[in-house]
């Protein structure tokens, strides 16, 4: 029995959009879902009960960061990540692969794995498929991700092909190394860059391993959005209907709509939390840069159509004051709003699929909001 | 009818400690009380409902900071400080005097008031007793403080005498300028440095003005604690029994006990919130520096005898991780704990006065805690 299971509840009549439910050892959540990111065992500037209160049933945390600080053995001793950070819902951890590849000169790839230096203190480390599984097993997250290589964009075809084939070999090693299948489920990751035939090859190779879920990696890495959507259109058709599909690192409102339309069930992105700390809000009337002078005497809420705590209790004028004064409460209130915005956007999207009007919701949204 | 009234409920048998209740246009609170500081219209790293949830009925905010940013006229337009920052309890604002005197080379004192330059942008400003009243009237705080000079320590007798006499003249101007006595109450401030006869002179001059409350300023400015207590012993005897007494800028646990013992009703200090952001916790077992390596694998709570959210839900190990990772949640959780600690310490102190065992509580506390 897999730790994590997926039930497909409905597929939209006119698009590939679908409704589902994921069951994990730490609760169920409806899909399509947006997963807030809690890199270092905290969704920045939020208490965990506040994240849960927004309606988020699953968050993402980063293996690379937790491995380096505080160290996965400490988290294991704490009883796992859920206990360590006081989060009662589900957790997905990435494999650490994306972060170590992002280190550039500080890392070296071999068939065995990736040797790298810590961005914190320069110390030397090695991540392999087996290490990544061992670390994620110690963390105790509900969904663990395969150790893959996310090829850069642009990358030539020969490189992408050998990289995705290595990713498949690494996935087999991950599957062999991951024994705790009744408490944690391993998701495979499709690669293949912007090459349709390589995407197909990657999908076939990973789907053959019959995993509880599949992710699409290597998108939103700098390519134009239209190209991403084009590749995505094709990708999903190579994945099984009865397993959840997770589009990694994507979470702007327009990408959420486009992804859902193409049959994606799960998303994550640092965007809402990161821009919040920089004073940017996602609202039903478009992006708002709170530092702008126009908000100085604006005593109306950040988003006139929002029911979140921030919009019910504080004015743009106050939020601008907090941001200009470098007050921590600025990050707290804007993060709360942005996560509420995305979590509730996904709720509306699910309702629209239920009510057979997804494309109308999408059209309305873009008319009000513009492209992000 | 004064906006703010005080009812003396009990005086301790063996000390000057007393129980009282202050009634304001924004609710009542029991005394002795500790007031959390919300300098820039926010108790740093705390939501206002969280501050209220701790049991704090009054907070302090700073006129100098709010005058410069966002500007008192904006706060007036927002409906006052309570509305601007979404705080439903009482607010005390200082006069701005202490901050402008602290500017050193950036300020110049005359009989008229203090000319100063902004620490934010270097712009030129002038605070007078009349300005301070006008700004505090715009803020709409329940208790407003007189514009005084807090003499430095050490300072020679002649300087302290002429300074306290000017402070009295300024207090008369404040009283004349403050017309909104039914919605805001003006407290006078006793000065006089470490000179007992000057303290007496100052007290007699300000008490003659029959104000709704009196503060003791110019203590905790660098003098040894024993000297502060010695001066304080004497000070209180010159103030009326039926008015609240506020010891400005003092809030370490030992000073709270010593102040209460000497008949003080109100305290404020940035200490609990500031040290929290630096990773320091006040606990029933003494100060804890959370960054220390000894906490790395300590899965017990910050304070074994504390019932706050932080201590009920998080370990020292997790709090250390957050602090070392520069996570905002570190400031949030430690600030919550430190304020809970002080607010609940004051609750215990009030109970002990009620139950005639204040000195026993004090003795027990210092035995467990040591001096701060």
PDB file of C-alpha atoms in Angstrom, chain A residues 100-336:
ATOM      1  CA  UNK A 100      22.899  21.717  -5.774  1.00  0.00           C
ATOM      2  CA  UNK A 101      22.716  22.150  -9.556  1.00  0.00           C
ATOM      3  CA  UNK A 102      22.045  25.843  -8.967  1.00  0.00           C
ATOM      4  CA  UNK A 103      25.345  26.173  -7.110  1.00  0.00           C
ATOM      5  CA  UNK A 104      27.213  26.559 -10.426  1.00  0.00           C
ATOM      6  CA  UNK A 105      30.960  26.520  -9.838  1.00  0.00           C
ATOM      7  CA  UNK A 106      30.472  25.051  -6.389  1.00  0.00           C
ATOM      8  CA  UNK A 107      29.310  21.645  -7.730  1.00  0.00           C
ATOM      9  CA  UNK A 108      30.486  18.779  -9.929  1.00  0.00           C
ATOM     10  CA  UNK A 109      28.239  16.136 -11.516  1.00  0.00           C
ATOM     11  CA  UNK A 110      29.256  12.511 -11.996  1.00  0.00           C
ATOM     12  CA  UNK A 111      27.293   9.309 -12.553  1.00  0.00           C
ATOM     13  CA  UNK A 112      27.543   8.704  -8.820  1.00  0.00           C
ATOM     14  CA  UNK A 113      25.914  12.002  -7.874  1.00  0.00           C
ATOM     15  CA  UNK A 114      26.793  15.640  -7.258  1.00  0.00           C
ATOM     16  CA  UNK A 115      29.732  16.854  -5.187  1.00  0.00           C
ATOM     17  CA  UNK A 116      29.149  20.377  -3.889  1.00  0.00           C
ATOM     18  CA  UNK A 117      30.216  22.996  -1.416  1.00  0.00           C
ATOM     19  CA  UNK A 118      27.827  24.491   1.118  1.00  0.00           C
ATOM     20  CA  UNK A 119      26.666  28.041   0.358  1.00  0.00           C
ATOM     21  CA  UNK A 120      26.779  28.661   4.120  1.00  0.00           C
ATOM     22  CA  UNK A 121      30.315  27.678   5.101  1.00  0.00           C
ATOM     23  CA  UNK A 122      31.984  26.234   1.973  1.00  0.00           C
ATOM     24  CA  UNK A 123      32.208  22.735   3.460  1.00  0.00           C
ATOM     25  CA  UNK A 124      32.311  19.787   0.993  1.00  0.00           C
ATOM     26  CA  UNK A 125      29.388  17.394   0.559  1.00  0.00           C
ATOM     27  CA  UNK A 126      28.096  14.778  -1.868  1.00  0.00           C
ATOM     28  CA  UNK A 127      24.474  14.158  -2.800  1.00  0.00           C
ATOM     29  CA  UNK A 128      23.608  10.901  -4.537  1.00  0.00           C
ATOM     30  CA  UNK A 129      20.219   9.318  -5.139  1.00  0.00           C
ATOM     31  CA  UNK A 130      20.860   7.222  -2.042  1.00  0.00           C
ATOM     32  CA  UNK A 131      21.858  10.251   0.087  1.00  0.00           C
ATOM     33  CA  UNK A 132      18.800  12.159  -1.011  1.00  0.00           C
ATOM     34  CA  UNK A 133      16.529   9.248  -0.042  1.00  0.00           C
ATOM     35  CA  UNK A 134      18.295   8.823   3.315  1.00  0.00           C
ATOM     36  CA  UNK A 135      17.941  12.516   4.105  1.00  0.00           C
ATOM     37  CA  UNK A 136      14.290  12.630   3.055  1.00  0.00           C
ATOM     38  CA  UNK A 137      13.612   9.452   5.030  1.00  0.00           C
ATOM     39  CA  UNK A 138      15.067  11.183   8.087  1.00  0.00           C
ATOM     40  CA  UNK A 139      12.884  14.227   7.452  1.00  0.00           C
ATOM     41  CA  UNK A 140       9.791  12.021   7.284  1.00  0.00           C
ATOM     42  CA  UNK A 141       7.963  14.085   4.660  1.00  0.00           C
ATOM     43  CA  UNK A 142       4.866  12.478   3.128  1.00  0.00           C
ATOM     44  CA  UNK A 143       5.968  12.948  -0.476  1.00  0.00           C
ATOM     45  CA  UNK A 144       9.650  12.670  -1.316  1.00  0.00           C
ATOM     46  CA  UNK A 145      11.078  13.630  -4.680  1.00  0.00           C
ATOM     47  CA  UNK A 146      13.541  11.742  -6.843  1.00  0.00           C
ATOM     48  CA  UNK A 147      17.086  13.056  -7.164  1.00  0.00           C
ATOM     49  CA  UNK A 148      17.172  14.404 -10.714  1.00  0.00           C
ATOM     50  CA  UNK A 149      19.069  16.825 -12.884  1.00  0.00           C
ATOM     51  CA  UNK A 150      17.115  19.845 -14.016  1.00  0.00           C
ATOM     52  CA  UNK A 151      18.823  20.742 -17.312  1.00  0.00           C
ATOM     53  CA  UNK A 152      19.336  24.464 -17.918  1.00  0.00           C
ATOM     54  CA  UNK A 153      17.647  26.480 -20.663  1.00  0.00           C
ATOM     55  CA  UNK A 154      18.861  26.673 -23.338  1.00  0.00           C
ATOM     56  CA  UNK A 155      20.670  23.313 -23.511  1.00  0.00           C
ATOM     57  CA  UNK A 156      21.582  21.305 -26.577  1.00  0.00           C
ATOM     58  CA  UNK A 157      19.751  18.141 -27.424  1.00  0.00           C
ATOM     59  CA  UNK A 158      22.652  15.758 -26.803  1.00  0.00           C
ATOM     60  CA  UNK A 159      23.193  17.124 -23.298  1.00  0.00           C
ATOM     61  CA  UNK A 160      19.515  17.010 -22.430  1.00  0.00           C
ATOM     62  CA  UNK A 161      19.254  13.404 -23.676  1.00  0.00           C
ATOM     63  CA  UNK A 162      22.183  12.087 -21.656  1.00  0.00           C
ATOM     64  CA  UNK A 163      20.999  14.110 -18.631  1.00  0.00           C
ATOM     65  CA  UNK A 164      17.460  12.700 -18.695  1.00  0.00           C
ATOM     66  CA  UNK A 165      18.798   9.177 -19.126  1.00  0.00           C
ATOM     67  CA  UNK A 166      20.992   9.640 -16.081  1.00  0.00           C
ATOM     68  CA  UNK A 167      17.966  11.028 -14.254  1.00  0.00           C
ATOM     69  CA  UNK A 168      16.154   7.767 -15.051  1.00  0.00           C
ATOM     70  CA  UNK A 169      19.083   5.704 -13.772  1.00  0.00           C
ATOM     71  CA  UNK A 170      19.116   7.850 -10.622  1.00  0.00           C
ATOM     72  CA  UNK A 171      15.361   7.365 -10.225  1.00  0.00           C
ATOM     73  CA  UNK A 172      15.851   3.575 -10.217  1.00  0.00           C
ATOM     74  CA  UNK A 173      18.510   3.975  -7.530  1.00  0.00           C
ATOM     75  CA  UNK A 174      16.108   6.212  -5.556  1.00  0.00           C
ATOM     76  CA  UNK A 175      13.371   3.615  -5.793  1.00  0.00           C
ATOM     77  CA  UNK A 176      15.738   0.875  -4.618  1.00  0.00           C
ATOM     78  CA  UNK A 177      17.023   2.984  -1.743  1.00  0.00           C
ATOM     79  CA  UNK A 178      13.608   4.140  -0.528  1.00  0.00           C
ATOM     80  CA  UNK A 179      12.237   1.393   1.702  1.00  0.00           C
ATOM     81  CA  UNK A 180       9.733   3.330   3.815  1.00  0.00           C
ATOM     82  CA  UNK A 181       7.052   3.156   1.127  1.00  0.00           C
ATOM     83  CA  UNK A 182       4.243   2.765   3.637  1.00  0.00           C
ATOM     84  CA  UNK A 183       4.972   6.085   5.325  1.00  0.00           C
ATOM     85  CA  UNK A 184       6.447   8.121   2.458  1.00  0.00           C
ATOM     86  CA  UNK A 185       5.766   8.079  -1.275  1.00  0.00           C
ATOM     87  CA  UNK A 186       8.417   8.707  -3.916  1.00  0.00           C
ATOM     88  CA  UNK A 187       7.468  10.797  -6.946  1.00  0.00           C
ATOM     89  CA  UNK A 188       9.486  10.531 -10.163  1.00  0.00           C
ATOM     90  CA  UNK A 189      10.463  13.605 -12.175  1.00  0.00           C
ATOM     91  CA  UNK A 190      10.152  13.915 -15.957  1.00  0.00           C
ATOM     92  CA  UNK A 191      12.912  15.865 -17.694  1.00  0.00           C
ATOM     93  CA  UNK A 192      13.727  16.382 -21.381  1.00  0.00           C
ATOM     94  CA  UNK A 193      14.106  20.146 -21.687  1.00  0.00           C
ATOM     95  CA  UNK A 194      12.124  21.723 -24.506  1.00  0.00           C
ATOM     96  CA  UNK A 195      12.424  18.628 -26.778  1.00  0.00           C
ATOM     97  CA  UNK A 196       9.100  16.883 -27.206  1.00  0.00           C
ATOM     98  CA  UNK A 197      10.516  13.490 -28.125  1.00  0.00           C
ATOM     99  CA  UNK A 198      12.876  13.570 -25.154  1.00  0.00           C
ATOM    100  CA  UNK A 199       9.994  14.487 -22.844  1.00  0.00           C
ATOM    101  CA  UNK A 200       8.179  11.427 -24.223  1.00  0.00           C
ATOM    102  CA  UNK A 201      11.222   9.231 -23.689  1.00  0.00           C
ATOM    103  CA  UNK A 202      11.642  10.477 -20.124  1.00  0.00           C
ATOM    104  CA  UNK A 203       7.955   9.973 -19.335  1.00  0.00           C
ATOM    105  CA  UNK A 204       7.951   6.427 -20.653  1.00  0.00           C
ATOM    106  CA  UNK A 205      11.040   5.526 -18.667  1.00  0.00           C
ATOM    107  CA  UNK A 206       9.754   6.877 -15.355  1.00  0.00           C
ATOM    108  CA  UNK A 207       6.148   5.730 -15.760  1.00  0.00           C
ATOM    109  CA  UNK A 208       7.469   2.185 -16.278  1.00  0.00           C
ATOM    110  CA  UNK A 209       8.590   2.289 -12.638  1.00  0.00           C
ATOM    111  CA  UNK A 210       4.965   2.586 -11.447  1.00  0.00           C
ATOM    112  CA  UNK A 211       5.414   5.326  -8.851  1.00  0.00           C
ATOM    113  CA  UNK A 212       2.657   6.950  -6.737  1.00  0.00           C
ATOM    114  CA  UNK A 213       3.039  10.283  -8.535  1.00  0.00           C
ATOM    115  CA  UNK A 214       4.968  12.155 -11.197  1.00  0.00           C
ATOM    116  CA  UNK A 215       6.432  15.616 -11.460  1.00  0.00           C
ATOM    117  CA  UNK A 216       7.332  17.667 -14.485  1.00  0.00           C
ATOM    118  CA  UNK A 217      10.724  19.249 -13.898  1.00  0.00           C
ATOM    119  CA  UNK A 218      12.855  21.477 -16.072  1.00  0.00           C
ATOM    120  CA  UNK A 219      10.137  23.992 -16.932  1.00  0.00           C
ATOM    121  CA  UNK A 220       9.973  27.631 -15.854  1.00  0.00           C
ATOM    122  CA  UNK A 221      13.758  27.741 -16.024  1.00  0.00           C
ATOM    123  CA  UNK A 222      14.023  30.857 -18.154  1.00  0.00           C
ATOM    124  CA  UNK A 223      12.211  29.834 -21.353  1.00  0.00           C
ATOM    125  CA  UNK A 224       9.392  32.020 -22.728  1.00  0.00           C
ATOM    126  CA  UNK A 225       6.036  31.204 -21.143  1.00  0.00           C
ATOM    127  CA  UNK A 226       4.470  30.256 -24.484  1.00  0.00           C
ATOM    128  CA  UNK A 227       7.174  27.650 -25.030  1.00  0.00           C
ATOM    129  CA  UNK A 228       6.595  26.299 -21.537  1.00  0.00           C
ATOM    130  CA  UNK A 229       2.870  25.922 -22.230  1.00  0.00           C
ATOM    131  CA  UNK A 230       3.584  24.244 -25.574  1.00  0.00           C
ATOM    132  CA  UNK A 231       5.884  21.669 -23.980  1.00  0.00           C
ATOM    133  CA  UNK A 232       3.454  21.207 -21.110  1.00  0.00           C
ATOM    134  CA  UNK A 233       0.570  20.539 -23.511  1.00  0.00           C
ATOM    135  CA  UNK A 234       2.401  17.508 -24.736  1.00  0.00           C
ATOM    136  CA  UNK A 235       4.017  16.340 -21.491  1.00  0.00           C
ATOM    137  CA  UNK A 236       0.855  15.570 -19.614  1.00  0.00           C
ATOM    138  CA  UNK A 237      -0.374  13.162 -22.294  1.00  0.00           C
ATOM    139  CA  UNK A 238       2.531  10.841 -21.507  1.00  0.00           C
ATOM    140  CA  UNK A 239       1.592  10.592 -17.817  1.00  0.00           C
ATOM    141  CA  UNK A 240      -1.013   8.207 -16.379  1.00  0.00           C
ATOM    142  CA  UNK A 241      -4.493   9.505 -15.549  1.00  0.00           C
ATOM    143  CA  UNK A 242      -4.634   7.854 -12.146  1.00  0.00           C
ATOM    144  CA  UNK A 243      -1.548   9.485 -10.617  1.00  0.00           C
ATOM    145  CA  UNK A 244      -1.077  13.064  -9.396  1.00  0.00           C
ATOM    146  CA  UNK A 245       0.937  15.388 -11.665  1.00  0.00           C
ATOM    147  CA  UNK A 246       3.092  18.054 -10.108  1.00  0.00           C
ATOM    148  CA  UNK A 247       4.532  21.001 -12.036  1.00  0.00           C
ATOM    149  CA  UNK A 248       7.599  22.041 -10.064  1.00  0.00           C
ATOM    150  CA  UNK A 249       8.437  25.621  -9.105  1.00  0.00           C
ATOM    151  CA  UNK A 250       5.507  27.276 -10.851  1.00  0.00           C
ATOM    152  CA  UNK A 251       3.006  29.480  -9.036  1.00  0.00           C
ATOM    153  CA  UNK A 252       2.197  32.803 -10.682  1.00  0.00           C
ATOM    154  CA  UNK A 253      -1.569  33.139 -11.115  1.00  0.00           C
ATOM    155  CA  UNK A 254      -1.463  32.933 -14.920  1.00  0.00           C
ATOM    156  CA  UNK A 255       0.732  29.815 -14.838  1.00  0.00           C
ATOM    157  CA  UNK A 256      -1.639  28.206 -12.352  1.00  0.00           C
ATOM    158  CA  UNK A 257      -4.568  28.665 -14.742  1.00  0.00           C
ATOM    159  CA  UNK A 258      -2.542  27.493 -17.739  1.00  0.00           C
ATOM    160  CA  UNK A 259      -1.173  24.520 -15.829  1.00  0.00           C
ATOM    161  CA  UNK A 260      -4.564  23.430 -14.516  1.00  0.00           C
ATOM    162  CA  UNK A 261      -5.988  23.715 -18.031  1.00  0.00           C
ATOM    163  CA  UNK A 262      -3.288  21.310 -19.196  1.00  0.00           C
ATOM    164  CA  UNK A 263      -4.036  18.714 -16.510  1.00  0.00           C
ATOM    165  CA  UNK A 264      -1.648  19.633 -13.668  1.00  0.00           C
ATOM    166  CA  UNK A 265      -2.715  18.767 -10.105  1.00  0.00           C
ATOM    167  CA  UNK A 266       0.020  20.227  -7.896  1.00  0.00           C
ATOM    168  CA  UNK A 267       2.099  23.411  -7.921  1.00  0.00           C
ATOM    169  CA  UNK A 268       4.642  25.104  -5.666  1.00  0.00           C
ATOM    170  CA  UNK A 269       6.482  28.398  -5.866  1.00  0.00           C
ATOM    171  CA  UNK A 270       8.312  30.852  -3.611  1.00  0.00           C
ATOM    172  CA  UNK A 271       6.741  33.737  -5.536  1.00  0.00           C
ATOM    173  CA  UNK A 272       3.875  34.705  -3.181  1.00  0.00           C
ATOM    174  CA  UNK A 273       6.015  34.605  -0.040  1.00  0.00           C
ATOM    175  CA  UNK A 274       9.130  36.166  -1.590  1.00  0.00           C
ATOM    176  CA  UNK A 275       7.412  39.108  -3.251  1.00  0.00           C
ATOM    177  CA  UNK A 276       5.450  39.721  -0.053  1.00  0.00           C
ATOM    178  CA  UNK A 277       8.700  40.409   1.768  1.00  0.00           C
ATOM    179  CA  UNK A 278       9.563  42.861  -1.003  1.00  0.00           C
ATOM    180  CA  UNK A 279       6.285  44.713  -0.521  1.00  0.00           C
ATOM    181  CA  UNK A 280       4.440  43.238  -3.517  1.00  0.00           C
ATOM    182  CA  UNK A 281       0.890  41.972  -3.230  1.00  0.00           C
ATOM    183  CA  UNK A 282      -1.105  39.762  -5.572  1.00  0.00           C
ATOM    184  CA  UNK A 283      -4.650  41.128  -5.644  1.00  0.00           C
ATOM    185  CA  UNK A 284      -7.849  40.727  -7.619  1.00  0.00           C
ATOM    186  CA  UNK A 285      -7.039  44.072  -9.251  1.00  0.00           C
ATOM    187  CA  UNK A 286      -3.487  43.107 -10.227  1.00  0.00           C
ATOM    188  CA  UNK A 287      -0.125  43.489  -8.562  1.00  0.00           C
ATOM    189  CA  UNK A 288       0.215  46.205  -5.921  1.00  0.00           C
ATOM    190  CA  UNK A 289       3.627  47.646  -4.963  1.00  0.00           C
ATOM    191  CA  UNK A 290       2.807  48.845  -1.470  1.00  0.00           C
ATOM    192  CA  UNK A 291       5.729  51.265  -1.219  1.00  0.00           C
ATOM    193  CA  UNK A 292       4.329  53.515  -3.939  1.00  0.00           C
ATOM    194  CA  UNK A 293       3.435  57.031  -2.819  1.00  0.00           C
ATOM    195  CA  UNK A 294      -0.092  56.636  -4.185  1.00  0.00           C
ATOM    196  CA  UNK A 295      -0.902  54.456  -1.166  1.00  0.00           C
ATOM    197  CA  UNK A 296       0.277  57.000   1.424  1.00  0.00           C
ATOM    198  CA  UNK A 297      -3.243  58.190   2.284  1.00  0.00           C
ATOM    199  CA  UNK A 298      -5.163  55.230   0.898  1.00  0.00           C
ATOM    200  CA  UNK A 299      -7.195  53.936   3.813  1.00  0.00           C
ATOM    201  CA  UNK A 300      -8.892  51.238   1.754  1.00  0.00           C
ATOM    202  CA  UNK A 301      -7.845  47.569   1.953  1.00  0.00           C
ATOM    203  CA  UNK A 302      -5.051  46.070  -0.104  1.00  0.00           C
ATOM    204  CA  UNK A 303      -7.572  44.084  -2.131  1.00  0.00           C
ATOM    205  CA  UNK A 304     -11.180  45.300  -2.162  1.00  0.00           C
ATOM    206  CA  UNK A 305     -12.408  41.778  -2.974  1.00  0.00           C
ATOM    207  CA  UNK A 306     -10.432  39.872  -0.368  1.00  0.00           C
ATOM    208  CA  UNK A 307     -11.630  38.460   2.942  1.00  0.00           C
ATOM    209  CA  UNK A 308      -8.228  37.730   4.487  1.00  0.00           C
ATOM    210  CA  UNK A 309      -7.205  39.067   7.916  1.00  0.00           C
ATOM    211  CA  UNK A 310      -4.883  41.605   6.330  1.00  0.00           C
ATOM    212  CA  UNK A 311      -7.566  43.053   4.081  1.00  0.00           C
ATOM    213  CA  UNK A 312     -10.214  43.018   6.797  1.00  0.00           C
ATOM    214  CA  UNK A 313      -8.106  44.819   9.397  1.00  0.00           C
ATOM    215  CA  UNK A 314      -5.469  47.024   7.777  1.00  0.00           C
ATOM    216  CA  UNK A 315      -5.301  49.792   5.186  1.00  0.00           C
ATOM    217  CA  UNK A 316      -2.880  50.262   2.314  1.00  0.00           C
ATOM    218  CA  UNK A 317      -1.679  53.358   4.161  1.00  0.00           C
ATOM    219  CA  UNK A 318      -0.748  51.306   7.228  1.00  0.00           C
ATOM    220  CA  UNK A 319       0.829  48.524   5.158  1.00  0.00           C
ATOM    221  CA  UNK A 320       2.914  51.099   3.287  1.00  0.00           C
ATOM    222  CA  UNK A 321       4.032  52.616   6.591  1.00  0.00           C
ATOM    223  CA  UNK A 322       5.107  49.185   7.887  1.00  0.00           C
ATOM    224  CA  UNK A 323       7.009  48.404   4.710  1.00  0.00           C
ATOM    225  CA  UNK A 324       8.782  51.777   4.626  1.00  0.00           C
ATOM    226  CA  UNK A 325       9.697  51.344   8.303  1.00  0.00           C
ATOM    227  CA  UNK A 326      11.189  47.869   7.691  1.00  0.00           C
ATOM    228  CA  UNK A 327       8.776  46.396  10.189  1.00  0.00           C
ATOM    229  CA  UNK A 328       8.517  42.604  10.450  1.00  0.00           C
ATOM    230  CA  UNK A 329       4.730  42.939  10.538  1.00  0.00           C
ATOM    231  CA  UNK A 330       4.898  44.097   6.916  1.00  0.00           C
ATOM    232  CA  UNK A 331       6.234  40.714   5.809  1.00  0.00           C
ATOM    233  CA  UNK A 332       3.764  38.937   8.072  1.00  0.00           C
ATOM    234  CA  UNK A 333       0.679  40.719   6.749  1.00  0.00           C
ATOM    235  CA  UNK A 334       1.651  40.686   3.064  1.00  0.00           C
ATOM    236  CA  UNK A 335       2.698  37.025   3.144  1.00  0.00           C
ATOM    237  CA  UNK A 336      -0.607  36.178   4.778  1.00  0.00           C
TER     238      UNK A 336
END
